[in-house]
Amino acid sequence: MRLLSYNIRNSKGMDNKTDYDRTIAVLQKVDADVIGLQEVDSVTKRSAGVDVLQLLAGKTGMHAVYGAALSFQDGKYGIGVLSKEKPLQHYTMPLPGQEEQRALLVVEFKKFVVFNTHLSLTEADRLASVAIINEQAARFTKPIYLMGDLNAEPSSLVINTLLKD
């Protein structure tokens, strides 16, 4: 199984140009079975009313599940999962974020579960989020794949705490 975690920055590239086709090209090239996306707009002014996740799903032929972290510019801003397999169920859990609200998107499939998130810039919030992630993980007996922008270095306390469980 191929997994991809991708902070798409609302499809804004390093050149600061929003280009959905460029994002779609990356997704198609990787050809992942499950894609965890972060920084995804849903019908915001910034995205000119585009439901970005649905656009990406339509162009890739994948199933889409959206997890709004917060209301933003008359729409939503958050995380999403695209998958070749249709999910059995999904839900969103709020996570702490001093600079902005964060979320954990939980998507269950037949043989596994995907957790997708974009953790806070604040270490205390990230550590508190790990506790919530672990609580949610305890609900499942299937393998769980944690995807996302964790905003943490590989040797950080946050990552080491996650690796314990």
Short mmCIF file of C-alpha atoms in Angstrom, two decimals:
data_model
loop_
_atom_site.label_atom_id
_atom_site.label_comp_id
_atom_site.label_asym_id
_atom_site.label_seq_id
_atom_site.Cartn_x
_atom_site.Cartn_y
_atom_site.Cartn_z
CA MET A 1 0.00 0.00 0.00
CA ARG A 2 1.29 3.45 -0.90
CA LEU A 3 0.58 6.39 1.44
CA LEU A 4 1.21 10.08 0.86
CA SER A 5 1.06 12.93 3.34
CA TYR A 6 1.09 16.32 1.66
CA ASN A 7 0.69 19.83 3.06
CA ILE A 8 -0.70 21.46 -0.06
CA ARG A 9 -0.74 25.05 1.30
CA ASN A 10 -4.09 25.52 -0.47
CA SER A 11 -2.34 24.48 -3.71
CA LYS A 12 -0.01 27.46 -3.49
CA GLY A 13 3.44 26.54 -4.73
CA MET A 14 6.83 27.87 -3.72
CA ASP A 15 6.27 30.54 -6.39
CA ASN A 16 3.19 31.72 -4.39
CA LYS A 17 0.87 30.85 -7.30
CA THR A 18 -2.24 28.81 -6.59
CA ASP A 19 -2.34 26.03 -9.17
CA TYR A 20 -4.74 23.14 -8.60
CA ASP A 21 -3.57 21.36 -11.76
CA ARG A 22 -0.01 21.31 -10.41
CA THR A 23 -1.23 19.74 -7.15
CA ILE A 24 -3.30 17.21 -9.09
CA ALA A 25 -0.26 16.30 -11.20
CA VAL A 26 1.73 15.50 -8.05
CA LEU A 27 -1.09 13.35 -6.66
CA GLN A 28 -1.46 11.46 -9.94
CA LYS A 29 2.30 10.91 -10.28
CA VAL A 30 2.61 9.43 -6.79
CA ASP A 31 -0.49 7.23 -7.34
CA ALA A 32 -1.00 6.60 -3.62
CA ASP A 33 -3.80 4.45 -2.23
CA VAL A 34 -4.42 6.93 0.58
CA ILE A 35 -3.45 10.61 0.68
CA GLY A 36 -3.53 12.75 3.81
CA LEU A 37 -3.76 16.45 2.92
CA GLN A 38 -3.21 19.45 5.15
CA GLU A 39 -4.06 23.15 4.67
CA VAL A 40 -7.12 22.49 2.54
CA ASP A 41 -9.70 25.23 1.86
CA SER A 42 -13.37 24.49 1.40
CA VAL A 43 -15.35 27.22 -0.39
CA THR A 44 -13.35 30.09 1.12
CA LYS A 45 -12.79 33.52 -0.39
CA ARG A 46 -9.10 32.63 -0.72
CA SER A 47 -10.01 29.64 -2.92
CA ALA A 48 -12.58 31.71 -4.87
CA GLY A 49 -15.36 29.45 -3.55
CA VAL A 50 -13.70 26.23 -4.72
CA ASP A 51 -14.16 23.12 -2.59
CA VAL A 52 -10.53 22.13 -3.04
CA LEU A 53 -10.78 18.57 -1.70
CA GLN A 54 -13.76 17.78 -3.93
CA LEU A 55 -11.93 19.22 -6.92
CA LEU A 56 -8.89 17.04 -6.20
CA ALA A 57 -11.11 13.99 -5.65
CA GLY A 58 -12.93 14.53 -8.92
CA LYS A 59 -9.71 14.89 -10.91
CA THR A 60 -8.04 11.86 -9.29
CA GLY A 61 -11.13 9.63 -9.14
CA MET A 62 -10.67 9.12 -5.39
CA HIS A 63 -13.05 9.20 -2.43
CA ALA A 64 -12.83 12.33 -0.30
CA VAL A 65 -13.30 12.92 3.42
CA TYR A 66 -12.93 16.44 4.83
CA GLY A 67 -12.14 17.47 8.38
CA ALA A 68 -12.71 21.16 9.05
CA ALA A 69 -10.45 22.61 11.71
CA LEU A 70 -11.99 26.08 11.66
CA SER A 71 -14.32 28.48 9.89
CA PHE A 72 -12.39 30.73 7.54
CA GLN A 73 -13.34 33.40 4.99
CA ASP A 74 -16.99 32.29 4.67
CA GLY A 75 -15.92 28.65 4.32
CA LYS A 76 -13.79 26.08 6.13
CA TYR A 77 -10.09 25.35 6.48
CA GLY A 78 -8.68 22.01 7.51
CA ILE A 79 -7.48 18.59 6.48
CA GLY A 80 -8.63 15.87 4.13
CA VAL A 81 -8.13 12.29 3.08
CA LEU A 82 -8.35 10.99 -0.47
CA SER A 83 -8.54 7.22 -0.94
CA LYS A 84 -9.02 4.65 -3.65
CA GLU A 85 -11.07 2.50 -1.26
CA LYS A 86 -14.36 3.85 0.05
CA PRO A 87 -14.12 4.55 3.80
CA LEU A 88 -16.41 2.71 6.22
CA GLN A 89 -16.76 5.69 8.54
CA HIS A 90 -15.01 8.90 9.58
CA TYR A 91 -15.09 11.62 12.20
CA THR A 92 -13.16 14.72 13.23
CA MET A 93 -11.79 15.43 16.71
CA PRO A 94 -10.72 18.93 17.76
CA LEU A 95 -7.10 19.32 18.84
CA PRO A 96 -5.52 22.21 20.74
CA GLY A 97 -3.92 25.09 18.91
CA GLN A 98 -3.06 28.41 20.48
CA GLU A 99 -2.38 30.07 17.12
CA GLU A 100 -5.37 28.42 15.40
CA GLN A 101 -7.75 25.52 16.01
CA ARG A 102 -6.39 22.13 14.92
CA ALA A 103 -8.11 18.81 14.18
CA LEU A 104 -7.60 15.06 13.86
CA LEU A 105 -9.44 13.36 11.00
CA VAL A 106 -10.07 9.66 11.67
CA VAL A 107 -10.97 7.56 8.61
CA GLU A 108 -11.70 3.85 8.99
CA PHE A 109 -11.30 1.34 6.16
CA LYS A 110 -11.86 -2.43 6.09
CA LYS A 111 -8.35 -3.44 7.16
CA PHE A 112 -6.83 -0.26 8.61
CA VAL A 113 -7.48 3.23 9.97
CA VAL A 114 -5.93 6.52 8.87
CA PHE A 115 -5.36 9.44 11.22
CA ASN A 116 -4.59 12.72 9.45
CA THR A 117 -3.68 15.92 11.27
CA HIS A 118 -1.81 19.20 11.14
CA LEU A 119 -0.43 19.79 14.62
CA SER A 120 0.06 23.13 16.32
CA LEU A 121 3.20 25.23 16.15
CA THR A 122 3.30 25.16 19.97
CA GLU A 123 5.02 22.21 21.65
CA ALA A 124 2.59 22.16 24.60
CA ASP A 125 -0.34 21.92 22.15
CA ARG A 126 1.42 19.17 20.17
CA LEU A 127 2.02 17.14 23.34
CA ALA A 128 -1.61 17.57 24.39
CA SER A 129 -2.62 16.45 20.89
CA VAL A 130 -0.56 13.26 21.26
CA ALA A 131 -2.68 12.30 24.28
CA ILE A 132 -5.87 12.76 22.24
CA ILE A 133 -4.40 10.83 19.30
CA ASN A 134 -3.48 7.96 21.63
CA GLU A 135 -6.99 7.97 23.16
CA GLN A 136 -8.50 7.67 19.69
CA ALA A 137 -6.02 4.96 18.68
CA ALA A 138 -7.10 2.85 21.66
CA ARG A 139 -10.56 2.56 20.06
CA PHE A 140 -9.26 0.41 17.20
CA THR A 141 -7.73 -3.05 16.88
CA LYS A 142 -6.75 -2.53 13.23
CA PRO A 143 -3.43 -1.04 12.13
CA ILE A 144 -3.41 2.77 12.29
CA TYR A 145 -1.43 5.01 9.96
CA LEU A 146 -0.74 8.48 11.34
CA MET A 147 -0.28 11.01 8.57
CA GLY A 148 0.11 14.74 8.61
CA ASP A 149 2.16 17.82 9.18
CA LEU A 150 3.35 17.19 12.73
CA ASN A 151 5.39 20.41 13.00
CA ALA A 152 8.03 18.47 14.95
CA GLU A 153 11.61 17.36 14.40
CA PRO A 154 12.25 13.57 14.26
CA SER A 155 14.15 13.66 17.57
CA SER A 156 11.59 15.87 19.37
CA LEU A 157 9.71 15.00 22.54
CA VAL A 158 6.47 14.99 20.51
CA ILE A 159 7.71 12.35 18.07
CA ASN A 160 9.31 10.27 20.82
CA THR A 161 6.05 10.37 22.79
CA LEU A 162 4.11 9.26 19.70
CA LEU A 163 6.55 6.41 19.10
CA LYS A 164 5.92 4.98 22.56
CA ASP A 165 2.47 3.85 21.47
#
